[in-house]
Amino acid sequence: MDHVDGILKQWNRERPDLDVGPMGLIGRISRIYGYLMREMSETFAKHGLNRASFDVLATLRRSGPPYALSPGDLLAATMVTSGTMTNRIDQLEKAGLVARAHNPDDRRSMRISLTQKGREVIDAAVTDHVATQARLTAMLSEEERKALDGMLGRYLSRIEGEG
Amino acid sequence: MDHVDGILKQWNRERPDLDVGPMGLIGRISRIYGYLMREMSETFAKHGLNRASFDVLATLRRSGPPYALSPGDLLAATMVTSGTMTNRIDQLEKAGLVARAHNPDDRRSMRISLTQKGREVIDAAVTDHVATQARLTAMLSEEERKALDGMLGRYLSRIEGEG
DNA sequence: GCCATTTGTCTTGACGTCAAGATAATATTT
DNA sequence: AAATATTATCTTGACGTCAAGACAAATGGC
């Protein structure tokens, strides 16, 4: 019994014509997402970051040396619009965590790279972040987590497959 | 193989010290959530709504006759702050979809009720919304959907249980 | 080589959200 | 009954996001 069960019962009473099976699944995903994000945001804040800045720094960090990507690359990794990415990079540049440089091969393109400070911040933040995520999934047994993860992976790959 | 697998591989190469199991699960939930919301937003837009206004109207609708709740009740149902709820109600009032009235028993409190137009809009929108949700889960078999839903329900109830 | 198209990034203006605090009415304490 | 605490809602200012479009550089067809 969770919060979503109550919602489905209300709909069943008010609109018995509707099949609320999919609504239950999607409602649970939304609700879980909300809780997870709220908790993870606190970890980001401890490092002076928010989800937006964390995502950009983390994308640069995990891309490996030399920790540099174009705005377009970052865009492809993060499900946001180009204007949003420009703004994110602006903020990170102001904070001294990334540097902007022109791409010598293509003057339209930029090269966003982690600064030394950016590298330090994201490495510490990721370590903390992983610990937070471990805590947020600790109420699942290893077995449960893997089973759930497997099903979500199949679902996600089918969603992405449709494009 | 989905988008998240690629991310985990990068982290494994760059930060082999980290246990990325939880990150995979949470990453998949986030990614799926993003896709689902993007699609559902289009359905809301067809009815002149967004997720915010849809949620408020739907909460009023499924509460049953007389389709009226206080801002505090709506707040408890929607994971947003009080200022956000004030703004949402303002917009819906301007659009003529809800009406504000004072609660005669408690002058601090308001009574937000669906107008006739609001009732019509949300009934049509919900019907459409459920169809969209059915489409968004159609790549899962009935068996898969129920299994996934069950695991998510257990996870959610444990998260909510912690408060 | 020239023109149209595409690509990569940035700009603008509007919107939804939040955190913090203001305001007013009701409950509680003394 | 007065003083204090609590509750319910709203206000303010800042921020992150988006959609639409601007702009410059690179590409492709002729």
PDB file of N, CA and C in Angstrom, chain A residues 36-100:
ATOM      1  N   LEU A  36      13.576  10.669  -4.808  1.00  0.00           N
ATOM      2  CA  LEU A  36      15.000  10.501  -5.076  1.00  0.00           C
ATOM      3  C   LEU A  36      15.664  11.838  -5.394  1.00  0.00           C
ATOM      4  N   MET A  37      15.032  12.621  -6.245  1.00  0.00           N
ATOM      5  CA  MET A  37      15.625  13.897  -6.628  1.00  0.00           C
ATOM      6  C   MET A  37      15.761  14.828  -5.432  1.00  0.00           C
ATOM      7  N   ARG A  38      14.766  14.835  -4.590  1.00  0.00           N
ATOM      8  CA  ARG A  38      14.802  15.735  -3.438  1.00  0.00           C
ATOM      9  C   ARG A  38      15.998  15.409  -2.544  1.00  0.00           C
ATOM     10  N   GLU A  39      16.211  14.123  -2.333  1.00  0.00           N
ATOM     11  CA  GLU A  39      17.333  13.705  -1.495  1.00  0.00           C
ATOM     12  C   GLU A  39      18.676  13.983  -2.162  1.00  0.00           C
ATOM     13  N   MET A  40      18.765  13.658  -3.423  1.00  0.00           N
ATOM     14  CA  MET A  40      20.036  13.837  -4.126  1.00  0.00           C
ATOM     15  C   MET A  40      20.410  15.315  -4.220  1.00  0.00           C
ATOM     16  N   SER A  41      19.396  16.175  -4.328  1.00  0.00           N
ATOM     17  CA  SER A  41      19.671  17.613  -4.402  1.00  0.00           C
ATOM     18  C   SER A  41      20.412  18.109  -3.169  1.00  0.00           C
ATOM     19  N   GLU A  42      20.107  17.517  -2.034  1.00  0.00           N
ATOM     20  CA  GLU A  42      20.792  17.939  -0.814  1.00  0.00           C
ATOM     21  C   GLU A  42      22.279  17.614  -0.875  1.00  0.00           C
ATOM     22  N   THR A  43      22.589  16.469  -1.448  1.00  0.00           N
ATOM     23  CA  THR A  43      23.999  16.112  -1.618  1.00  0.00           C
ATOM     24  C   THR A  43      24.691  17.089  -2.570  1.00  0.00           C
ATOM     25  N   PHE A  44      24.032  17.417  -3.658  1.00  0.00           N
ATOM     26  CA  PHE A  44      24.620  18.371  -4.607  1.00  0.00           C
ATOM     27  C   PHE A  44      24.894  19.693  -3.893  1.00  0.00           C
ATOM     28  N   ALA A  45      23.921  20.142  -3.112  1.00  0.00           N
ATOM     29  CA  ALA A  45      24.046  21.443  -2.439  1.00  0.00           C
ATOM     30  C   ALA A  45      25.244  21.481  -1.503  1.00  0.00           C
ATOM     31  N   LYS A  46      25.571  20.336  -0.902  1.00  0.00           N
ATOM     32  CA  LYS A  46      26.721  20.294  -0.003  1.00  0.00           C
ATOM     33  C   LYS A  46      28.014  20.645  -0.721  1.00  0.00           C
ATOM     34  N   HIS A  47      28.007  20.467  -2.031  1.00  0.00           N
ATOM     35  CA  HIS A  47      29.197  20.757  -2.830  1.00  0.00           C
ATOM     36  C   HIS A  47      29.018  22.020  -3.668  1.00  0.00           C
ATOM     37  N   GLY A  48      28.022  22.820  -3.326  1.00  0.00           N
ATOM     38  CA  GLY A  48      27.784  24.066  -4.053  1.00  0.00           C
ATOM     39  C   GLY A  48      27.191  23.859  -5.428  1.00  0.00           C
ATOM     40  N   LEU A  49      26.582  22.699  -5.626  1.00  0.00           N
ATOM     41  CA  LEU A  49      26.043  22.385  -6.952  1.00  0.00           C
ATOM     42  C   LEU A  49      24.533  22.188  -6.889  1.00  0.00           C
ATOM     43  N   ASN A  50      23.915  22.105  -8.039  1.00  0.00           N
ATOM     44  CA  ASN A  50      22.531  21.645  -8.138  1.00  0.00           C
ATOM     45  C   ASN A  50      22.517  20.526  -9.178  1.00  0.00           C
ATOM     46  N   ARG A  51      21.353  20.013  -9.467  1.00  0.00           N
ATOM     47  CA  ARG A  51      21.321  18.882 -10.383  1.00  0.00           C
ATOM     48  C   ARG A  51      21.896  19.263 -11.745  1.00  0.00           C
ATOM     49  N   ALA A  52      21.587  20.491 -12.168  1.00  0.00           N
ATOM     50  CA  ALA A  52      22.027  20.951 -13.478  1.00  0.00           C
ATOM     51  C   ALA A  52      23.547  20.978 -13.562  1.00  0.00           C
ATOM     52  N   SER A  53      24.177  21.645 -12.617  1.00  0.00           N
ATOM     53  CA  SER A  53      25.629  21.769 -12.677  1.00  0.00           C
ATOM     54  C   SER A  53      26.302  20.420 -12.423  1.00  0.00           C
ATOM     55  N   PHE A  54      25.738  19.637 -11.534  1.00  0.00           N
ATOM     56  CA  PHE A  54      26.302  18.309 -11.295  1.00  0.00           C
ATOM     57  C   PHE A  54      26.311  17.480 -12.574  1.00  0.00           C
ATOM     58  N   ASP A  55      25.209  17.501 -13.279  1.00  0.00           N
ATOM     59  CA  ASP A  55      25.109  16.684 -14.494  1.00  0.00           C
ATOM     60  C   ASP A  55      26.161  17.060 -15.519  1.00  0.00           C
ATOM     61  N   VAL A  56      26.384  18.338 -15.688  1.00  0.00           N
ATOM     62  CA  VAL A  56      27.376  18.775 -16.672  1.00  0.00           C
ATOM     63  C   VAL A  56      28.776  18.360 -16.232  1.00  0.00           C
ATOM     64  N   LEU A  57      29.108  18.638 -14.996  1.00  0.00           N
ATOM     65  CA  LEU A  57      30.444  18.271 -14.508  1.00  0.00           C
ATOM     66  C   LEU A  57      30.650  16.760 -14.558  1.00  0.00           C
ATOM     67  N   ALA A  58      29.613  16.023 -14.175  1.00  0.00           N
ATOM     68  CA  ALA A  58      29.741  14.567 -14.164  1.00  0.00           C
ATOM     69  C   ALA A  58      29.923  14.025 -15.584  1.00  0.00           C
ATOM     70  N   THR A  59      29.237  14.623 -16.534  1.00  0.00           N
ATOM     71  CA  THR A  59      29.379  14.184 -17.924  1.00  0.00           C
ATOM     72  C   THR A  59      30.801  14.414 -18.418  1.00  0.00           C
ATOM     73  N   LEU A  60      31.352  15.575 -18.067  1.00  0.00           N
ATOM     74  CA  LEU A  60      32.739  15.857 -18.451  1.00  0.00           C
ATOM     75  C   LEU A  60      33.700  14.892 -17.756  1.00  0.00           C
ATOM     76  N   ARG A  61      33.467  14.661 -16.482  1.00  0.00           N
ATOM     77  CA  ARG A  61      34.377  13.806 -15.715  1.00  0.00           C
ATOM     78  C   ARG A  61      34.407  12.373 -16.237  1.00  0.00           C
ATOM     79  N   ARG A  62      33.234  11.822 -16.481  1.00  0.00           N
ATOM     80  CA  ARG A  62      33.198  10.421 -16.877  1.00  0.00           C
ATOM     81  C   ARG A  62      33.600  10.220 -18.340  1.00  0.00           C
ATOM     82  N   SER A  63      33.683  11.306 -19.093  1.00  0.00           N
ATOM     83  CA  SER A  63      34.142  11.184 -20.484  1.00  0.00           C
ATOM     84  C   SER A  63      35.642  10.874 -20.516  1.00  0.00           C
ATOM     85  N   GLY A  64      36.316  11.044 -19.379  1.00  0.00           N
ATOM     86  CA  GLY A  64      37.742  10.723 -19.310  1.00  0.00           C
ATOM     87  C   GLY A  64      38.621  11.860 -19.806  1.00  0.00           C
ATOM     88  N   PRO A  65      39.952  11.734 -19.587  1.00  0.00           N
ATOM     89  CA  PRO A  65      40.879  12.764 -20.059  1.00  0.00           C
ATOM     90  C   PRO A  65      40.666  13.022 -21.540  1.00  0.00           C
ATOM     91  N   PRO A  66      40.768  14.273 -21.976  1.00  0.00           N
ATOM     92  CA  PRO A  66      41.151  15.463 -21.204  1.00  0.00           C
ATOM     93  C   PRO A  66      39.965  16.196 -20.566  1.00  0.00           C
ATOM     94  N   TYR A  67      38.883  15.487 -20.275  1.00  0.00           N
ATOM     95  CA  TYR A  67      37.723  16.097 -19.609  1.00  0.00           C
ATOM     96  C   TYR A  67      37.207  17.317 -20.362  1.00  0.00           C
ATOM     97  N   ALA A  68      37.004  17.147 -21.638  1.00  0.00           N
ATOM     98  CA  ALA A  68      36.531  18.262 -22.470  1.00  0.00           C
ATOM     99  C   ALA A  68      35.542  17.755 -23.507  1.00  0.00           C
ATOM    100  N   LEU A  69      34.413  18.460 -23.640  1.00  0.00           N
ATOM    101  CA  LEU A  69      33.389  18.120 -24.631  1.00  0.00           C
ATOM    102  C   LEU A  69      32.815  19.416 -25.203  1.00  0.00           C
ATOM    103  N   SER A  70      32.131  19.307 -26.328  1.00  0.00           N
ATOM    104  CA  SER A  70      31.454  20.478 -26.875  1.00  0.00           C
ATOM    105  C   SER A  70      30.087  20.617 -26.207  1.00  0.00           C
ATOM    106  N   PRO A  71      29.483  21.820 -26.261  1.00  0.00           N
ATOM    107  CA  PRO A  71      28.110  21.978 -25.769  1.00  0.00           C
ATOM    108  C   PRO A  71      27.162  20.987 -26.429  1.00  0.00           C
ATOM    109  N   GLY A  72      27.389  20.709 -27.683  1.00  0.00           N
ATOM    110  CA  GLY A  72      26.540  19.750 -28.377  1.00  0.00           C
ATOM    111  C   GLY A  72      26.646  18.353 -27.796  1.00  0.00           C
ATOM    112  N   ASP A  73      27.860  17.958 -27.456  1.00  0.00           N
ATOM    113  CA  ASP A  73      28.049  16.651 -26.813  1.00  0.00           C
ATOM    114  C   ASP A  73      27.315  16.614 -25.481  1.00  0.00           C
ATOM    115  N   LEU A  74      27.463  17.666 -24.711  1.00  0.00           N
ATOM    116  CA  LEU A  74      26.828  17.734 -23.400  1.00  0.00           C
ATOM    117  C   LEU A  74      25.308  17.693 -23.564  1.00  0.00           C
ATOM    118  N   LEU A  75      24.846  18.368 -24.598  1.00  0.00           N
ATOM    119  CA  LEU A  75      23.419  18.404 -24.913  1.00  0.00           C
ATOM    120  C   LEU A  75      22.885  17.002 -25.157  1.00  0.00           C
ATOM    121  N   ALA A  76      23.615  16.243 -25.937  1.00  0.00           N
ATOM    122  CA  ALA A  76      23.176  14.898 -26.294  1.00  0.00           C
ATOM    123  C   ALA A  76      23.072  14.002 -25.076  1.00  0.00           C
ATOM    124  N   ALA A  77      23.805  14.350 -24.029  1.00  0.00           N
ATOM    125  CA  ALA A  77      23.843  13.489 -22.848  1.00  0.00           C
ATOM    126  C   ALA A  77      22.801  13.852 -21.803  1.00  0.00           C
ATOM    127  N   THR A  78      22.097  14.968 -21.970  1.00  0.00           N
ATOM    128  CA  THR A  78      21.364  15.465 -20.808  1.00  0.00           C
ATOM    129  C   THR A  78      19.891  15.821 -20.970  1.00  0.00           C
ATOM    130  N   MET A  79      19.264  15.521 -22.053  1.00  0.00           N
ATOM    131  CA  MET A  79      17.816  15.751 -22.177  1.00  0.00           C
ATOM    132  C   MET A  79      17.359  17.184 -21.896  1.00  0.00           C
ATOM    133  N   VAL A  80      18.167  18.173 -22.214  1.00  0.00           N
ATOM    134  CA  VAL A  80      17.717  19.562 -22.076  1.00  0.00           C
ATOM    135  C   VAL A  80      17.897  20.282 -23.413  1.00  0.00           C
ATOM    136  N   THR A  81      17.415  21.527 -23.491  1.00  0.00           N
ATOM    137  CA  THR A  81      17.531  22.282 -24.741  1.00  0.00           C
ATOM    138  C   THR A  81      18.868  23.012 -24.795  1.00  0.00           C
ATOM    139  N   SER A  82      19.167  23.534 -25.966  1.00  0.00           N
ATOM    140  CA  SER A  82      20.468  24.176 -26.157  1.00  0.00           C
ATOM    141  C   SER A  82      20.590  25.448 -25.318  1.00  0.00           C
ATOM    142  N   GLY A  83      19.499  26.199 -25.205  1.00  0.00           N
ATOM    143  CA  GLY A  83      19.533  27.412 -24.400  1.00  0.00           C
ATOM    144  C   GLY A  83      19.827  27.096 -22.946  1.00  0.00           C
ATOM    145  N   THR A  84      19.254  26.031 -22.475  1.00  0.00           N
ATOM    146  CA  THR A  84      19.508  25.594 -21.102  1.00  0.00           C
ATOM    147  C   THR A  84      20.978  25.243 -20.909  1.00  0.00           C
ATOM    148  N   MET A  85      21.538  24.558 -21.889  1.00  0.00           N
ATOM    149  CA  MET A  85      22.935  24.163 -21.770  1.00  0.00           C
ATOM    150  C   MET A  85      23.850  25.383 -21.790  1.00  0.00           C
ATOM    151  N   THR A  86      23.552  26.345 -22.630  1.00  0.00           N
ATOM    152  CA  THR A  86      24.328  27.592 -22.640  1.00  0.00           C
ATOM    153  C   THR A  86      24.330  28.220 -21.257  1.00  0.00           C
ATOM    154  N   ASN A  87      23.158  28.281 -20.670  1.00  0.00           N
ATOM    155  CA  ASN A  87      23.035  28.872 -19.342  1.00  0.00           C
ATOM    156  C   ASN A  87      23.811  28.073 -18.291  1.00  0.00           C
ATOM    157  N   ARG A  88      23.737  26.776 -18.373  1.00  0.00           N
ATOM    158  CA  ARG A  88      24.465  25.944 -17.405  1.00  0.00           C
ATOM    159  C   ARG A  88      25.966  26.179 -17.505  1.00  0.00           C
ATOM    160  N   ILE A  89      26.448  26.217 -18.733  1.00  0.00           N
ATOM    161  CA  ILE A  89      27.879  26.419 -18.928  1.00  0.00           C
ATOM    162  C   ILE A  89      28.285  27.812 -18.440  1.00  0.00           C
ATOM    163  N   ASP A  90      27.433  28.812 -18.711  1.00  0.00           N
ATOM    164  CA  ASP A  90      27.708  30.166 -18.220  1.00  0.00           C
ATOM    165  C   ASP A  90      27.923  30.159 -16.710  1.00  0.00           C
ATOM    166  N   GLN A  91      27.025  29.511 -16.006  1.00  0.00           N
ATOM    167  CA  GLN A  91      27.113  29.500 -14.546  1.00  0.00           C
ATOM    168  C   GLN A  91      28.376  28.791 -14.073  1.00  0.00           C
ATOM    169  N   LEU A  92      28.677  27.660 -14.696  1.00  0.00           N
ATOM    170  CA  LEU A  92      29.859  26.901 -14.297  1.00  0.00           C
ATOM    171  C   LEU A  92      31.138  27.660 -14.621  1.00  0.00           C
ATOM    172  N   GLU A  93      31.112  28.411 -15.715  1.00  0.00           N
ATOM    173  CA  GLU A  93      32.284  29.199 -16.091  1.00  0.00           C
ATOM    174  C   GLU A  93      32.496  30.310 -15.051  1.00  0.00           C
ATOM    175  N   LYS A  94      31.397  30.971 -14.688  1.00  0.00           N
ATOM    176  CA  LYS A  94      31.481  32.020 -13.660  1.00  0.00           C
ATOM    177  C   LYS A  94      32.038  31.470 -12.355  1.00  0.00           C
ATOM    178  N   ALA A  95      31.655  30.243 -12.034  1.00  0.00           N
ATOM    179  CA  ALA A  95      32.113  29.630 -10.781  1.00  0.00           C
ATOM    180  C   ALA A  95      33.532  29.070 -10.901  1.00  0.00           C
ATOM    181  N   GLY A  96      34.102  29.149 -12.093  1.00  0.00           N
ATOM    182  CA  GLY A  96      35.479  28.691 -12.268  1.00  0.00           C
ATOM    183  C   GLY A  96      35.627  27.179 -12.320  1.00  0.00           C
ATOM    184  N   LEU A  97      34.529  26.476 -12.616  1.00  0.00           N
ATOM    185  CA  LEU A  97      34.592  25.012 -12.623  1.00  0.00           C
ATOM    186  C   LEU A  97      34.827  24.440 -14.020  1.00  0.00           C
ATOM    187  N   VAL A  98      34.482  25.216 -15.034  1.00  0.00           N
ATOM    188  CA  VAL A  98      34.794  24.801 -16.411  1.00  0.00           C
ATOM    189  C   VAL A  98      35.379  25.997 -17.160  1.00  0.00           C
ATOM    190  N   ALA A  99      36.033  25.730 -18.281  1.00  0.00           N
ATOM    191  CA  ALA A  99      36.589  26.788 -19.129  1.00  0.00           C
ATOM    192  C   ALA A  99      36.065  26.614 -20.544  1.00  0.00           C
ATOM    193  N   ARG A 100      35.780  27.728 -21.203  1.00  0.00           N
ATOM    194  CA  ARG A 100      35.342  27.696 -22.594  1.00  0.00           C
ATOM    195  C   ARG A 100      36.524  28.026 -23.497  1.00  0.00           C
TER     196      ARG A 100
END
